[in-house]
Short mmCIF file of C-alpha atoms in Angstrom, two decimals:
data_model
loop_
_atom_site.label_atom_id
_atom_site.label_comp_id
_atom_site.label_asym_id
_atom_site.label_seq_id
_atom_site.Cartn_x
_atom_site.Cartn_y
_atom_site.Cartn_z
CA UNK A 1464 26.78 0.35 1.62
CA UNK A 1465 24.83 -2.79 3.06
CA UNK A 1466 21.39 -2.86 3.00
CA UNK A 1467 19.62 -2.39 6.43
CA UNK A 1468 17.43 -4.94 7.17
CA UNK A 1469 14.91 -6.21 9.65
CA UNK A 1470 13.03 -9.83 10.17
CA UNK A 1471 9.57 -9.62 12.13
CA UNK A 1472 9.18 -13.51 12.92
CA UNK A 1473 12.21 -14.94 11.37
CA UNK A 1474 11.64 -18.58 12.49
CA UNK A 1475 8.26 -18.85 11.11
CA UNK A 1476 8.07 -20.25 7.40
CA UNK A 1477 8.93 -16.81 5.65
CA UNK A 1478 11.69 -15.81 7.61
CA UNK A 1479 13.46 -18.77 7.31
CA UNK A 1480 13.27 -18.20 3.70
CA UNK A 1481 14.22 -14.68 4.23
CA UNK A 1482 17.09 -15.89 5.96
CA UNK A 1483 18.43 -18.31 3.57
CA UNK A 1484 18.46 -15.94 0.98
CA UNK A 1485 20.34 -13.77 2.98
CA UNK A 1486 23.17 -15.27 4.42
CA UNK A 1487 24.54 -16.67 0.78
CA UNK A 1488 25.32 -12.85 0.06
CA UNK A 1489 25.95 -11.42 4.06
CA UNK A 1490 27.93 -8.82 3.11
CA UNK A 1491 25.48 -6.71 1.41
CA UNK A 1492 23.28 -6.90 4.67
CA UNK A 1493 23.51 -5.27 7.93
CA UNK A 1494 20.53 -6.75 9.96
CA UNK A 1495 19.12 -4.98 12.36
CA UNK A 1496 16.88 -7.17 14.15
CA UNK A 1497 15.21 -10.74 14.55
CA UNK A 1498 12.22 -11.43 16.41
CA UNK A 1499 10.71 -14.80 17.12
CA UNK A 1500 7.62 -15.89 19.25
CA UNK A 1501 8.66 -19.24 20.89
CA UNK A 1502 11.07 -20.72 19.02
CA UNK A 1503 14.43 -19.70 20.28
CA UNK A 1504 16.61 -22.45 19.58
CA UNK A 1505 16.64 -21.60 15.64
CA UNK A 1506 16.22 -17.68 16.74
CA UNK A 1507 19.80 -18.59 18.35
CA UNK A 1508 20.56 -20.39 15.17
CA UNK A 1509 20.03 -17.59 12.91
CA UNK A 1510 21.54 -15.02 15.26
CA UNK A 1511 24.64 -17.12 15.42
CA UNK A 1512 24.75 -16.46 11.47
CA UNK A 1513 23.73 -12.90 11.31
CA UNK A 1514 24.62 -11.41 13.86
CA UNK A 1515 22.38 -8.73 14.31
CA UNK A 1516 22.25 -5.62 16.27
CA UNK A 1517 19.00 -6.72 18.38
CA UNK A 1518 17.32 -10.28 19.30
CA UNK A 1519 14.02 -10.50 20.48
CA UNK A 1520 12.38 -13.70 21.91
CA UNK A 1521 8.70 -12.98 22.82
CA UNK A 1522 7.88 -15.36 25.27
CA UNK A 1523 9.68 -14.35 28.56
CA UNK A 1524 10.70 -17.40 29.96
CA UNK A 1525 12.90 -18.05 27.11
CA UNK A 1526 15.50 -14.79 27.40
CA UNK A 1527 18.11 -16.11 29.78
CA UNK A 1528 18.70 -18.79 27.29
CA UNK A 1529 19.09 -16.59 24.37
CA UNK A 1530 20.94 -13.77 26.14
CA UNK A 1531 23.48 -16.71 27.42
CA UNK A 1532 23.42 -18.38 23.96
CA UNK A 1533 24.45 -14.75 22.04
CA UNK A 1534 26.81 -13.52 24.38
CA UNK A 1535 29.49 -14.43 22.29
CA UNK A 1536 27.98 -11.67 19.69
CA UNK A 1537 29.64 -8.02 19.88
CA UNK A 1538 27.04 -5.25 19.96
CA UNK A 1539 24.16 -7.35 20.33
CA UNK A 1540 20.95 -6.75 22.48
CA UNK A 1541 18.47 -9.59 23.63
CA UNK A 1542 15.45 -8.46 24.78
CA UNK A 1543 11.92 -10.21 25.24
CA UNK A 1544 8.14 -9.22 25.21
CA UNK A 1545 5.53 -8.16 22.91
CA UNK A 1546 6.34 -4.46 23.30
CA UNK A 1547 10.21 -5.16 22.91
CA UNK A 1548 8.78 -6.20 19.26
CA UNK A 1549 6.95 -2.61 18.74
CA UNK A 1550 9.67 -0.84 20.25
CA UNK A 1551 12.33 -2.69 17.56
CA UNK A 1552 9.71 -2.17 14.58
CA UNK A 1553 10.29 1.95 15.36
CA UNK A 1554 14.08 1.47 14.28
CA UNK A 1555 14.28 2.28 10.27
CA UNK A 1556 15.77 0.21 8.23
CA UNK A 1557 16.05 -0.24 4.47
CA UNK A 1558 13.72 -2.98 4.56
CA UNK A 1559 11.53 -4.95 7.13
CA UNK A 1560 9.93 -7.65 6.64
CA UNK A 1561 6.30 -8.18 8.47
CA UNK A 1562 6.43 -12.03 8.76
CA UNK A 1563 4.55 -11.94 12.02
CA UNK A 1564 1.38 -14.65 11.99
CA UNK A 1565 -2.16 -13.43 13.01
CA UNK A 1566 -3.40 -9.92 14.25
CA UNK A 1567 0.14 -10.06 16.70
CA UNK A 1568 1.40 -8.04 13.55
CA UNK A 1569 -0.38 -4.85 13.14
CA UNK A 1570 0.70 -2.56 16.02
CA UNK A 1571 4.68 -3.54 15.03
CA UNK A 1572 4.00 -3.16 11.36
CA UNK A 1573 2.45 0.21 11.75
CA UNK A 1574 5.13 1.60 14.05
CA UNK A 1575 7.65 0.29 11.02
CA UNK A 1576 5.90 2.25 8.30
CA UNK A 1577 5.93 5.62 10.70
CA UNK A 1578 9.78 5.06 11.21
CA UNK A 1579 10.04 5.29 7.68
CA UNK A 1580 10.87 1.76 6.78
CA UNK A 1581 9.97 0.22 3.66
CA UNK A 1582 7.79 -2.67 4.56
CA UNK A 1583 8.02 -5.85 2.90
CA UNK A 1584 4.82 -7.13 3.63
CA UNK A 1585 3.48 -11.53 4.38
CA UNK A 1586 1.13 -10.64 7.62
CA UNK A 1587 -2.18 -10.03 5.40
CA UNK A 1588 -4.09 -9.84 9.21
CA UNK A 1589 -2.24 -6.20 8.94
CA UNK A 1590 -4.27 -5.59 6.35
CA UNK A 1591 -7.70 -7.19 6.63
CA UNK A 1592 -8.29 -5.80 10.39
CA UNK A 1593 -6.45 -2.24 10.08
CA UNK A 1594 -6.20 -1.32 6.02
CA UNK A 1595 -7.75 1.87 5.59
CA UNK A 1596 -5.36 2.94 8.90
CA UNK A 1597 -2.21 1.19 6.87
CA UNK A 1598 -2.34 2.43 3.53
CA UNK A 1599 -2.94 5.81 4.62
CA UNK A 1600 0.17 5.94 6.83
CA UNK A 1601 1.92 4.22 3.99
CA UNK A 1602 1.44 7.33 2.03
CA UNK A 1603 2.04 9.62 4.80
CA UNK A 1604 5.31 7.86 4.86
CA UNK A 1605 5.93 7.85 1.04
CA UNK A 1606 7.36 4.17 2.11
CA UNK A 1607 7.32 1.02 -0.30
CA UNK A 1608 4.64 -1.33 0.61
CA UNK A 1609 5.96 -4.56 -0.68
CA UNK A 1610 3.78 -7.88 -0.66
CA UNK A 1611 5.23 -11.15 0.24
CA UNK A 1612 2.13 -13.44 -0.65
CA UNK A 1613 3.11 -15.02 -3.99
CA UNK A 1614 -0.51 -13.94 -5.37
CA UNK A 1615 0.20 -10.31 -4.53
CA UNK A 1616 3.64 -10.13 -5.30
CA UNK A 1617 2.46 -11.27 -8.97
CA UNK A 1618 -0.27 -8.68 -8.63
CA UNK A 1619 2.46 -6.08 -7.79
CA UNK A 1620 4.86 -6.97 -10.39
CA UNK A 1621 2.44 -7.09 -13.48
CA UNK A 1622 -0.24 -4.42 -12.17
CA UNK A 1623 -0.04 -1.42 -14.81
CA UNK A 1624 -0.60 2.19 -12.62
CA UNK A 1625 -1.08 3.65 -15.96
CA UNK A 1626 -3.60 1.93 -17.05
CA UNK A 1627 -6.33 1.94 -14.04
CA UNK A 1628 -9.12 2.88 -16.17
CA UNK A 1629 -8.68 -0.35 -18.33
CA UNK A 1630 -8.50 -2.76 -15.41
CA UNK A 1631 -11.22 -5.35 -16.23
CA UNK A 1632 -10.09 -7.44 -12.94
CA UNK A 1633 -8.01 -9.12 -11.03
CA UNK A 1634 -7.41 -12.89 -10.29
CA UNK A 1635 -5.74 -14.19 -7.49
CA UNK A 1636 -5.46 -18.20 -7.11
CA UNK A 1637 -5.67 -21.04 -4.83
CA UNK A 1638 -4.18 -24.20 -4.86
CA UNK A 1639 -7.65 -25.65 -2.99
CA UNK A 1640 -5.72 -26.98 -0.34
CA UNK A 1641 -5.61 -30.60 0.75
CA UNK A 1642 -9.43 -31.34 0.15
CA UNK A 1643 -9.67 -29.89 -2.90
CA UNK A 1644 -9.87 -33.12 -4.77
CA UNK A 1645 -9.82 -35.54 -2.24
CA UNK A 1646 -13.11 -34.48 -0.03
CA UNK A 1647 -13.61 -36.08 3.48
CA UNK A 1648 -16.83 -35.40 6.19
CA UNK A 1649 -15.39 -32.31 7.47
CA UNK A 1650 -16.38 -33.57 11.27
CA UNK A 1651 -13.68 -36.34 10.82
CA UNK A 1652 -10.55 -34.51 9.58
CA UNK A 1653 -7.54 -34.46 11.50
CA UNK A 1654 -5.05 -32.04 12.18
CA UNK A 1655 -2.64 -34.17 10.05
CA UNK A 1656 -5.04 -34.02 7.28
CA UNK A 1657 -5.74 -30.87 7.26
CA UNK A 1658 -1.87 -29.47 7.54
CA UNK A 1659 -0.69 -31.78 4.93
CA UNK A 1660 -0.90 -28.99 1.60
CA UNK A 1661 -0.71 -30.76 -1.36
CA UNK A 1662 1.87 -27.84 -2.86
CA UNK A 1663 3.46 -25.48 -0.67
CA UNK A 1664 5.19 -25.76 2.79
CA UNK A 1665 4.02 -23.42 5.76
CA UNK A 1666 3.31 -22.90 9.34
CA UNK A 1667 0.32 -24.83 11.30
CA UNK A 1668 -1.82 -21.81 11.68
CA UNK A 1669 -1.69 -20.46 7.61
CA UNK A 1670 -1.80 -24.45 6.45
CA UNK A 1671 -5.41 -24.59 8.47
CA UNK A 1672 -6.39 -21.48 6.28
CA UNK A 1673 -5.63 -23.10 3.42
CA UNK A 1674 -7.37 -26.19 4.00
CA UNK A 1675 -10.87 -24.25 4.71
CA UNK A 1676 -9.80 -21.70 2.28
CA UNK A 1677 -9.87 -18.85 4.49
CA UNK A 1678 -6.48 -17.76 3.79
CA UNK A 1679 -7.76 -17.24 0.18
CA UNK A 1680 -10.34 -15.37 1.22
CA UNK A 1681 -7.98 -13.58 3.93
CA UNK A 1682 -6.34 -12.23 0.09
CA UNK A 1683 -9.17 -11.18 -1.45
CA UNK A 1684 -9.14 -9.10 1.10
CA UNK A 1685 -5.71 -7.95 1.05
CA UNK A 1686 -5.72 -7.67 -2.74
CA UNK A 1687 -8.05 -4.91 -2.10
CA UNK A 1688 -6.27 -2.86 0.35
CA UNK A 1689 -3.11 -3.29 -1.82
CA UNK A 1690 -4.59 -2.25 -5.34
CA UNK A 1691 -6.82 0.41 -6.62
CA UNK A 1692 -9.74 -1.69 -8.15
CA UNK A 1693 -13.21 -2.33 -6.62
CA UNK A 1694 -14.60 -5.21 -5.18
CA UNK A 1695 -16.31 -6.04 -7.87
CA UNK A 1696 -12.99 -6.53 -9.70
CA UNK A 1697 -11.56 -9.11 -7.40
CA UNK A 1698 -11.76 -12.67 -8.15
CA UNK A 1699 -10.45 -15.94 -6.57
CA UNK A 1700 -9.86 -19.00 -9.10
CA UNK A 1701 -8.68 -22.90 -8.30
CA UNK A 1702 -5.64 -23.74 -9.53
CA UNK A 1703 -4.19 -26.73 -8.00
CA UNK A 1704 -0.65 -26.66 -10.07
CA UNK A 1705 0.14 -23.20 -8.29
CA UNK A 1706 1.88 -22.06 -11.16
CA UNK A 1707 0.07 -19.41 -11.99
CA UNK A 1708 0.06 -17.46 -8.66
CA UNK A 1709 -1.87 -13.94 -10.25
CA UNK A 1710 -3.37 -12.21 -13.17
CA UNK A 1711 -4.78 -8.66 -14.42
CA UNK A 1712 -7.41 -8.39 -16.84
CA UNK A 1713 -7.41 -5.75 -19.32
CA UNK A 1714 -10.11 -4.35 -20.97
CA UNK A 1715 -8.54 -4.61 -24.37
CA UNK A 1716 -8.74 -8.27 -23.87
CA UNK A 1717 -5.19 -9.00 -22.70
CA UNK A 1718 -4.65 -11.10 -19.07
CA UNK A 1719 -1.40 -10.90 -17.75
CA UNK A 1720 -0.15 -13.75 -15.45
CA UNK A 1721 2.95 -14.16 -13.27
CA UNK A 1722 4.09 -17.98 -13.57
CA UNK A 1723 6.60 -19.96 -11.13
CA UNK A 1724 7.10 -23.13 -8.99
CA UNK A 1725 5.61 -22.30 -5.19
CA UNK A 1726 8.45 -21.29 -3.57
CA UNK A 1727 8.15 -18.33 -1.38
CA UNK A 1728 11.90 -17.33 -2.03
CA UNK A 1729 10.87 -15.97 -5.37
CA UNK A 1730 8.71 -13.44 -4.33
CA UNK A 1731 10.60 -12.90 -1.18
CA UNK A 1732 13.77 -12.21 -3.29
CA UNK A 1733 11.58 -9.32 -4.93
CA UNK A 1734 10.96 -7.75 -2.60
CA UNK A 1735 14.27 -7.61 -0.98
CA UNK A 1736 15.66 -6.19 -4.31
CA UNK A 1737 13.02 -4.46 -5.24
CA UNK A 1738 13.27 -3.12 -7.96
CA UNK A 1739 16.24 -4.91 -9.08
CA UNK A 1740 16.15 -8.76 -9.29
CA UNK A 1741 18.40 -11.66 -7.61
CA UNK A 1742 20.27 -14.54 -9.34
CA UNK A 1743 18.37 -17.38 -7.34
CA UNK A 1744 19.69 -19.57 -9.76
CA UNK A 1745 23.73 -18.91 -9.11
CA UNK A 1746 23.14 -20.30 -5.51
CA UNK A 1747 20.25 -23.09 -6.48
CA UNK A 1748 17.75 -21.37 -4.04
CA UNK A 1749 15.40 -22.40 -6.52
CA UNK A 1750 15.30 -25.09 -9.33
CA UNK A 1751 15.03 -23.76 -12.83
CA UNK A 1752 11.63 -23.26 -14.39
CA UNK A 1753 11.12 -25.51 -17.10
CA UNK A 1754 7.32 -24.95 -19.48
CA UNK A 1755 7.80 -27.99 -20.90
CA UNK A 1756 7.84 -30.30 -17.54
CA UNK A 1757 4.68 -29.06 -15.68
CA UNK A 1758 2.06 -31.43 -17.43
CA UNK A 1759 -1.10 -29.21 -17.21
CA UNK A 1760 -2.50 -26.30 -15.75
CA UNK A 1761 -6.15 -26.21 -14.30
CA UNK A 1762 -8.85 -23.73 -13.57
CA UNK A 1763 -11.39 -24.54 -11.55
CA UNK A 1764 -15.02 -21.98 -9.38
CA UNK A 1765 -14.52 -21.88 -6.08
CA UNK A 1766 -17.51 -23.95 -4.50
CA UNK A 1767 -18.54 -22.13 -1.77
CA UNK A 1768 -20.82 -24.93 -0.41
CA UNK A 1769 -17.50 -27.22 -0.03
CA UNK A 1770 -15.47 -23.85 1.11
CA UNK A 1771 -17.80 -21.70 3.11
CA UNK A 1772 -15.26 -19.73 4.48
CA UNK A 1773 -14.26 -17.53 1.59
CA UNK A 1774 -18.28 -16.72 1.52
CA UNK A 1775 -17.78 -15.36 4.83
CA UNK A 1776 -14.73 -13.28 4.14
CA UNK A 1777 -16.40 -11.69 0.88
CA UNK A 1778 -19.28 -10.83 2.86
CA UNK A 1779 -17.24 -9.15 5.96
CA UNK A 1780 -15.59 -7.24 2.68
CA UNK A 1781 -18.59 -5.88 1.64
CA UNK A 1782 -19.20 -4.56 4.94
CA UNK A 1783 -15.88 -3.76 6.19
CA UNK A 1784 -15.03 -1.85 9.44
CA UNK A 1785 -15.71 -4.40 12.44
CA UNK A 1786 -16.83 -7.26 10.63
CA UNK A 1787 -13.05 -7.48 9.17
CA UNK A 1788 -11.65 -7.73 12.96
CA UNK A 1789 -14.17 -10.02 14.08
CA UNK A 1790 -13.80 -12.23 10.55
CA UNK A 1791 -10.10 -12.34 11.29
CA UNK A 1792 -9.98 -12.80 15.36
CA UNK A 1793 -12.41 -15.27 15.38
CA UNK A 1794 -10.75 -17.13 12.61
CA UNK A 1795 -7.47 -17.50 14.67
CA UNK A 1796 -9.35 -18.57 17.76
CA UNK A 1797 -11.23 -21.37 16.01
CA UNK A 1798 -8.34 -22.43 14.51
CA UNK A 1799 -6.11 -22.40 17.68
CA UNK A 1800 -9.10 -24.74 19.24
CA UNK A 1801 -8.71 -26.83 16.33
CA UNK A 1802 -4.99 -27.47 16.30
CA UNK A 1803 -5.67 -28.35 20.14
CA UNK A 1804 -8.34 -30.79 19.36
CA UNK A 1805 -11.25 -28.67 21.05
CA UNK A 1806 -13.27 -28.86 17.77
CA UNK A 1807 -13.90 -30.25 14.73
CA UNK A 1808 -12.99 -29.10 11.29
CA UNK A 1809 -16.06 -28.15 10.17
CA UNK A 1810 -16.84 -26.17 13.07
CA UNK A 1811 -13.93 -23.36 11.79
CA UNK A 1812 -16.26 -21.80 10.01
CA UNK A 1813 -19.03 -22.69 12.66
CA UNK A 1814 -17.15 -20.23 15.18
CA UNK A 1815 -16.71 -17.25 12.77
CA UNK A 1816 -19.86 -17.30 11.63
CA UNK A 1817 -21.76 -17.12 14.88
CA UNK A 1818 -18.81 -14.50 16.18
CA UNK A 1819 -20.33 -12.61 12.95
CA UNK A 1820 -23.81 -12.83 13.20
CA UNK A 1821 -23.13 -11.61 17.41
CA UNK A 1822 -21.70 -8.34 17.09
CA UNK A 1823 -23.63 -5.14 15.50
CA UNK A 1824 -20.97 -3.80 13.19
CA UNK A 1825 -19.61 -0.43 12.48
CA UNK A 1826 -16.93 1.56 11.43
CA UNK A 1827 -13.34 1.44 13.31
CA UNK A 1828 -11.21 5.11 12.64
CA UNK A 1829 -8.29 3.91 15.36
CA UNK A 1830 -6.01 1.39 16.08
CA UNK A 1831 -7.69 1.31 19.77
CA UNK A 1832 -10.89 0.56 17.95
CA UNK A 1833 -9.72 -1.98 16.53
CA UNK A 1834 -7.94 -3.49 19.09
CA UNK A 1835 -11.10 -3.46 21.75
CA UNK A 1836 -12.91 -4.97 18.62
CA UNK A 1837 -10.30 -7.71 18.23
CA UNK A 1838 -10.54 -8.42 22.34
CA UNK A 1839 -14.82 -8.59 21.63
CA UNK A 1840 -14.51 -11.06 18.69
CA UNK A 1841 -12.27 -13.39 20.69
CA UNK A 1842 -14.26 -13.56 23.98
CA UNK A 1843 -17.34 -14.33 21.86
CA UNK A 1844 -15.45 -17.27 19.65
CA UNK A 1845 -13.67 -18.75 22.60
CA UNK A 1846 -17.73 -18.64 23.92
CA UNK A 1847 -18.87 -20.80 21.00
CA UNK A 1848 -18.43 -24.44 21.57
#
């Protein structure tokens, strides 16, 4: 019987991943639905392919397009809007994937777990502003919470359960980003700079968290909600190869590590499979991995002077509740002002900082909470400059 499936943001860089490892074996997939935010010429694409039961563009004024372009399709429904997307995310499936970018992806995320679907899991904003809500309708559910981030997937696939006690730590690392080694005055990077990532390749908004580090910091996070350690436990290590994407520390001395090249299809193709494995290699969705080529691997402290921004996030984990909303919101609003050449680069971590220091913080128990939260945090950053 075909697997069930369902792609939350299917033209962003996961989902078009997702999709390509798909459609080389379509017949052992029934997709439900794809959604996509703006771009709805390769939403069209990828419809045309899979032909799935329901099509979702966001933004309005692209529908007529769509609906026109997928006609052709039997037993296929276009719709449009942001609650067309939480309305599809309440249809179970086998598997959905959560590739949604930013905050956008909590509400349709949690509606997916209370359907019942098993959740494969790359929008970490789920989990940093709404975690405690997540997890504990993830085992309300008794749904597979399946992370997409190669660090976590790594995590996930070497993580002993029985051995919780004897957890020394966890390591998840970062490539540094683009600046890394080559450092520049932060007030005079551009845009190009910054999205240029010296490993892996990804959408504008997660490419600007990876040059300030943020996204790393975004994991940390993430890592937290996902596993059973403490904070204390977590640690974030520079590794520029990205070969080594995660480790666990036992206490008996032993690390384990989960090697690979950066491709997201690997850990994507985990999760899809879970627990079984794909061939990636029968179809060349992947080259081989070869020891003996990769040269050296390196380990490097984060410097928090030169990357400021995970500093932030590890202090907005230590106090959790608001200061995990506001962290988050008014990280994608100084990075939207970036990308549009309102503000420097430096002035990222400027914008949450201030958005930080603004708001008295407190715990959040709803989804409402968090979402009035979220609207504060954004008002304030959009304030700041």
């Amino acid at each position: 019987m075909a697997k069930t499936i369902t792609i939350l943001g299917s033209t962003g860089s996961i989902g078009k991943n997702v999709v390509e490892i798909i459609k080389v074996e379509l017949e052992k997939y029934q997709i439900i639905a794809l959604t996509a935010k703006e771009n709805f010429q390769e939403l069209i694409s990828q419809a045309l392919i899979l032909k799935p039961l329901f099509v979702v563009i966001e933004n309005k004024k692209h529908y007529q397009i769509v609906k026109d372009a997928l006609s052709q399709i039997n037993n296929c429904q276009v719709m449009s809007g942001t609650e067309s997307i939480n309305e599809i995310a309440k249809i179970k499936c086998d598997i959905l994937f959560s590739a949604i970018v930013g905050s956008a992806g909590v509400l349709p995320t949690l509606n997916a777990i209370k359907a019942g679907s098993n959740i494969a899991i790359a929008n970490k904003e789920s989990l940093v502003v709404a975690g405690d809500i997540i997890m504990e309708e993830v085992k309300k559910s008794k749904i597979n919470l399946l992370p997409i981030d190669s660090e976590h997937n790594a995590i996930f696939q070497i993580f002993e359960q029985d051995n919780l006690n004897n957890i020394e730590k966890i390591t998840i690392t970062a490539s540094g980003g683009p600046f890394f080694r080559n450092q520049k005055d932060p007030e005079n990077i551009t845009i190009e700079e910054a999205l240029k990532h010296p490993n892996w390749q990804m959408g504008a908004k997660i490419s600007i968290d990876c040059a300030t580090m943020m996204n790393k910091g975004l994991e940390m996070i993430e890592a937290y909600r996902l596993f059973p350690v403490a904070k204390s436990q977590l640690k974030i290590l520079i590794h520029p190869q990205s070969i080594i994407h995660g480790m666990v520390e036992y206490k008996d001395g032993s690390s384990l590590a989960m090697l690979s090249y950066p491709d997201m299809k690997t850990p994507i193709s985990y999760a899809l499979e879970f627990p079984k494995r794909l061939d990636l290699y029968q179809y060349q969705l992947i080259k081989k991995f070869d020891l003996a080529k990769i040269n050296k691997l390196e380990f490097f402290e984060v410097d928090y002077l030169q990357f400021p921004a995970v500093k932030l996030c590890m202090q907005a984990l230590e106090t959790e509740g608001s200061a995990l909303v506001v962290l988050n919101g008014a990280n994608e609003v100084a990075v939207n002002k970036f990308l549009n050449k309102e503000i420097a680069f430096d002035k990222i971590t400027t914008i949450i900082e201030k958005s930080l220091n603004q708001i008295n913080h407190r715990k959040l128990s709803t989804i409402e909470e968090i979402i009035a939260c979220d609207k504060q945090a954004r008002t304030i950053a959009n304030s700041i400059f």
